[in-house]
Amino acid sequence: MQVILRQLGDCNIRRAEPSDLISVMEINLKTLPEHYSDYFYESLLAELPEAFIVAEIGGKHVGYIMCKTEYGFSNFKKLGFVKKGHVVSIAVLDEYRRKGIGQALVEESVNGVKLRKCDEFYLEVRCSNNEAVRLYEKLGFVIRQQLNAYYRDGEDAYLMAIEL
Ligand code: ACO
Ligand code: ZN
């Protein structure tokens, strides 16, 4: 059964299902240089369906976010060991940007990782990716670290995080 989380005009924001994964991979291929194996998408959906979310307009997939959970050192508390949600990837097709879809995907994934009792939520983003950095800042994420040559092409990442 489809779990619709929110409607933004004609756009449904809902939990992903296995039959959505091919479309999610297609959006990823069109929008980002970081790609993953089929198995990786399947395993993220199996492990954290609460925070694997798609945006769909009239049956067409236009965006997704997918996440995982981890235990590790806090991005905020000195020597704290916490449960963290981690945004693995988010994208919205070019033609559908700047309509609030990316924000809705992040907000719903925050709700999803809260259901799993995560203490913090974090992600890495290219330092040059202003759109994404602004989106995360708007939602309360702050830059906690700069990761040197994090990407394969040598670009640095910002590690951005939020306490839940
Ligand atoms: N310029 C300035 N600010 C922007 C821009 C932009 N072009 N786009 C988004 N923002 C900021 C604004 O603060 C905006 O709020 P506002 O419209 O009230 O000013 C806020 O983000 C929310 O914007 P949305 O419309 O909800 O975001 P959108 O649906 O356009 O999606 C996204 C943003 C996902 C970053 C999109 O640009 C995208 O898919 N980019 C390509 C893929 C990508 O870079 N993904 C992130 C990689 S990092 C990672 O995956 C962990
Ligand atoms: Zn990451």
CSV table of C-alpha atoms and ligand atoms in Angstrom, one decimal:
chain,number,residue,atom,x,y,z
A,1,MET,CA,0.0,0.0,0.0
A,2,GLN,CA,1.3,3.4,-0.9
A,3,VAL,CA,2.2,5.7,2.0
A,4,ILE,CA,1.6,9.3,0.9
A,5,LEU,CA,3.3,11.6,3.3
A,6,ARG,CA,2.5,15.0,1.8
A,7,GLN,CA,1.0,16.6,-1.3
A,8,LEU,CA,2.6,19.7,-2.9
A,9,GLY,CA,0.0,20.8,-5.5
A,10,ASP,CA,0.0,17.9,-8.0
A,11,CYS,CA,3.2,16.3,-6.5
A,12,ASN,CA,2.9,13.4,-4.2
A,13,ILE,CA,5.7,12.9,-1.6
A,14,ARG,CA,5.5,9.2,-0.6
A,15,ARG,CA,7.5,6.4,0.7
A,16,ALA,CA,9.4,4.4,-2.0
A,17,GLU,CA,8.5,0.9,-3.0
A,18,PRO,CA,10.7,-1.7,-4.8
A,19,SER,CA,8.9,-0.9,-8.1
A,20,ASP,CA,10.1,2.8,-7.8
A,21,LEU,CA,13.8,1.9,-7.8
A,22,ILE,CA,14.5,1.8,-11.5
A,23,SER,CA,13.0,5.4,-11.8
A,24,VAL,CA,15.1,6.5,-8.8
A,25,MET,CA,18.3,5.2,-10.5
A,26,GLU,CA,17.4,7.0,-13.7
A,27,ILE,CA,17.0,10.3,-11.8
A,28,ASN,CA,20.3,9.7,-10.1
A,29,LEU,CA,22.0,9.0,-13.4
A,30,LYS,CA,20.7,12.2,-14.9
A,31,THR,CA,21.4,14.5,-12.0
A,32,LEU,CA,24.5,13.4,-10.0
A,33,PRO,CA,28.0,12.0,-10.8
A,34,GLU,CA,27.8,9.6,-7.8
A,35,HIS,CA,26.1,6.3,-8.8
A,36,TYR,CA,25.4,3.1,-7.0
A,37,SER,CA,24.7,-0.6,-7.7
A,38,ASP,CA,21.1,-1.9,-7.9
A,39,TYR,CA,21.8,-3.9,-4.8
A,40,PHE,CA,22.7,-0.8,-2.8
A,41,TYR,CA,19.4,0.9,-3.6
A,42,GLU,CA,17.5,-2.3,-2.7
A,43,SER,CA,19.4,-2.5,0.6
A,44,LEU,CA,18.7,1.1,1.6
A,45,LEU,CA,15.0,0.6,0.9
A,46,ALA,CA,15.0,-2.6,2.9
A,47,GLU,CA,16.9,-1.1,5.8
A,48,LEU,CA,15.3,2.3,6.1
A,49,PRO,CA,12.0,2.6,4.2
A,50,GLU,CA,10.9,5.4,6.5
A,51,ALA,CA,13.5,7.7,4.9
A,52,PHE,CA,13.5,6.4,1.3
A,53,ILE,CA,11.1,8.8,-0.3
A,54,VAL,CA,10.0,9.7,-3.8
A,55,ALA,CA,8.3,12.7,-5.4
A,56,GLU,CA,5.8,11.8,-8.2
A,57,ILE,CA,3.7,14.0,-10.5
A,58,GLY,CA,1.0,12.2,-12.4
A,59,GLY,CA,2.8,8.9,-12.3
A,60,LYS,CA,6.2,10.4,-13.3
A,61,HIS,CA,9.0,10.2,-10.8
A,62,VAL,CA,10.7,13.6,-10.3
A,63,GLY,CA,12.8,13.3,-7.2
A,64,TYR,CA,14.0,11.0,-4.4
A,65,ILE,CA,15.9,11.0,-1.2
A,66,MET,CA,17.5,7.9,0.3
A,67,CYS,CA,19.2,7.5,3.7
A,68,LYS,CA,20.8,5.0,6.1
A,69,THR,CA,21.4,4.9,9.8
A,70,GLU,CA,24.8,4.5,11.5
A,71,TYR,CA,26.3,4.5,15.0
A,72,GLY,CA,29.3,6.7,15.5
A,73,PHE,CA,30.9,9.7,17.0
A,74,SER,CA,28.6,12.7,17.4
A,75,ASN,CA,29.1,15.7,15.0
A,76,PHE,CA,28.1,18.0,17.9
A,77,LYS,CA,29.0,16.4,21.3
A,78,LYS,CA,32.6,15.9,22.2
A,79,LEU,CA,33.3,12.2,22.6
A,80,GLY,CA,29.6,11.4,22.3
A,81,PHE,CA,28.6,8.1,20.6
A,82,VAL,CA,25.2,8.5,18.9
A,83,LYS,CA,22.8,7.1,16.4
A,84,LYS,CA,22.9,9.1,13.2
A,85,GLY,CA,20.8,9.3,10.1
A,86,HIS,CA,22.8,9.8,6.9
A,87,VAL,CA,21.5,11.2,3.7
A,88,VAL,CA,23.1,9.1,1.0
A,89,SER,CA,21.6,10.9,-2.0
A,90,ILE,CA,18.9,13.4,-2.9
A,91,ALA,CA,17.9,14.8,-6.3
A,92,VAL,CA,15.1,16.5,-8.1
A,93,LEU,CA,14.9,16.5,-11.9
A,94,ASP,CA,16.1,19.9,-13.3
A,95,GLU,CA,12.6,20.9,-14.7
A,96,TYR,CA,11.0,20.4,-11.3
A,97,ARG,CA,13.4,22.3,-9.1
A,98,ARG,CA,12.7,25.4,-7.0
A,99,LYS,CA,9.2,24.3,-6.3
A,100,GLY,CA,9.7,23.1,-2.7
A,101,ILE,CA,10.1,19.4,-3.7
A,102,GLY,CA,13.7,19.1,-2.4
A,103,GLN,CA,12.7,20.7,0.9
A,104,ALA,CA,9.7,18.4,1.3
A,105,LEU,CA,12.0,15.4,0.7
A,106,VAL,CA,14.5,16.4,3.3
A,107,GLU,CA,11.8,17.3,5.8
A,108,GLU,CA,10.0,14.0,5.4
A,109,SER,CA,13.3,12.1,5.7
A,110,VAL,CA,14.0,14.0,9.0
A,111,ASN,CA,10.6,12.6,10.2
A,112,GLY,CA,11.7,9.1,9.0
A,113,VAL,CA,15.0,9.1,10.9
A,114,LYS,CA,13.3,10.5,14.0
A,115,LEU,CA,11.0,7.4,13.9
A,116,ARG,CA,14.2,5.4,14.1
A,117,LYS,CA,15.3,7.4,17.2
A,118,CYS,CA,18.3,9.0,15.5
A,119,ASP,CA,20.0,11.7,17.5
A,120,GLU,CA,21.5,13.5,14.6
A,121,PHE,CA,21.2,13.6,10.8
A,122,TYR,CA,24.2,14.4,8.5
A,123,LEU,CA,25.3,14.4,4.9
A,124,GLU,CA,28.2,15.3,2.7
A,125,VAL,CA,27.8,17.8,-0.1
A,126,ARG,CA,30.2,19.3,-2.7
A,127,CYS,CA,31.5,22.7,-1.5
A,128,SER,CA,30.5,24.1,-4.9
A,129,ASN,CA,26.9,22.9,-4.7
A,130,ASN,CA,25.3,26.1,-3.6
A,131,GLU,CA,21.7,25.1,-4.2
A,132,ALA,CA,22.1,22.0,-2.0
A,133,VAL,CA,24.1,23.8,0.7
A,134,ARG,CA,21.4,26.5,0.9
A,135,LEU,CA,18.6,23.9,1.0
A,136,TYR,CA,20.2,22.2,4.0
A,137,GLU,CA,21.0,25.5,5.7
A,138,LYS,CA,17.4,26.6,5.3
A,139,LEU,CA,16.4,23.4,7.2
A,140,GLY,CA,18.8,23.9,10.0
A,141,PHE,CA,21.8,21.9,9.0
A,142,VAL,CA,25.2,23.5,9.7
A,143,ILE,CA,28.6,22.9,8.3
A,144,ARG,CA,30.6,21.0,10.8
A,145,GLN,CA,33.7,19.9,8.8
A,146,GLN,CA,35.3,20.3,5.4
A,147,LEU,CA,36.4,16.9,4.0
A,148,ASN,CA,39.5,17.2,1.9
A,149,ALA,CA,39.3,15.6,-1.6
A,150,TYR,CA,36.2,13.6,-0.6
A,151,TYR,CA,35.0,13.1,-4.2
A,152,ARG,CA,36.7,11.1,-6.9
A,153,ASP,CA,37.4,14.2,-8.9
A,154,GLY,CA,39.2,15.7,-6.0
A,155,GLU,CA,36.6,18.2,-4.8
A,156,ASP,CA,36.1,18.8,-1.1
A,157,ALA,CA,32.9,18.1,0.7
A,158,TYR,CA,31.2,19.9,3.5
A,159,LEU,CA,29.9,17.6,6.2
A,160,MET,CA,26.6,19.2,7.3
A,161,ALA,CA,24.6,18.0,10.3
A,162,ILE,CA,21.6,18.8,12.4
A,163,GLU,CA,20.7,17.7,16.0
A,164,LEU,CA,17.2,16.1,16.0
B,1,ACO,N1,19.6,28.9,-5.6
B,1,ACO,C1,19.6,29.3,-4.4
B,1,ACO,N2,18.9,28.6,-3.4
B,1,ACO,C2,18.4,27.4,-3.7
B,1,ACO,C3,18.4,27.0,-5.1
B,1,ACO,C4,19.0,27.8,-6.1
B,1,ACO,N3,19.1,27.4,-7.4
B,1,ACO,N4,17.7,25.8,-5.1
B,1,ACO,C5,17.3,25.5,-3.9
B,1,ACO,N5,17.7,26.5,-3.0
B,1,ACO,C6,17.5,26.6,-1.6
B,1,ACO,C7,16.5,27.8,-1.3
B,1,ACO,O1,16.8,28.1,0.1
B,1,ACO,C8,15.2,27.1,-1.3
B,1,ACO,O2,14.2,27.8,-0.6
B,1,ACO,P1,13.4,29.0,-1.3
B,1,ACO,O3,12.9,28.5,-2.6
B,1,ACO,O4,12.3,29.3,-0.3
B,1,ACO,O5,14.4,30.1,-1.5
B,1,ACO,C9,15.4,25.8,-0.7
B,1,ACO,O6,16.7,25.4,-1.2
B,1,ACO,C10,14.4,24.7,-1.0
B,1,ACO,O7,14.4,24.6,-2.4
B,1,ACO,P2,13.5,23.4,-3.1
B,1,ACO,O8,12.7,24.0,-4.2
B,1,ACO,O9,12.8,22.7,-2.1
B,1,ACO,O10,14.7,22.5,-3.7
B,1,ACO,P3,14.7,21.7,-5.1
B,1,ACO,O11,13.4,21.0,-5.3
B,1,ACO,O12,15.0,22.6,-6.2
B,1,ACO,O13,15.9,20.7,-4.9
B,1,ACO,C11,18.2,20.0,-4.9
B,1,ACO,C12,17.2,21.1,-4.4
B,1,ACO,C13,17.8,18.7,-4.5
B,1,ACO,C14,19.5,20.4,-4.3
B,1,ACO,C15,18.2,20.2,-6.5
B,1,ACO,O14,18.8,21.4,-6.8
B,1,ACO,C16,19.0,19.0,-7.1
B,1,ACO,O15,18.5,17.9,-7.4
B,1,ACO,N6,20.3,19.2,-7.5
B,1,ACO,C17,21.1,18.3,-8.2
B,1,ACO,C18,21.4,17.0,-7.3
B,1,ACO,C19,22.1,17.5,-6.1
B,1,ACO,O16,23.0,18.3,-6.1
B,1,ACO,N7,21.8,16.8,-5.0
B,1,ACO,C20,22.4,17.1,-3.6
B,1,ACO,C21,23.7,16.4,-3.6
B,1,ACO,S1,24.3,16.2,-1.9
B,1,ACO,C22,23.6,14.8,-1.3
B,1,ACO,O17,23.0,14.1,-2.1
B,1,ACO,C23,23.7,14.4,0.1
B,2,ZN,ZN,27.5,10.2,2.7
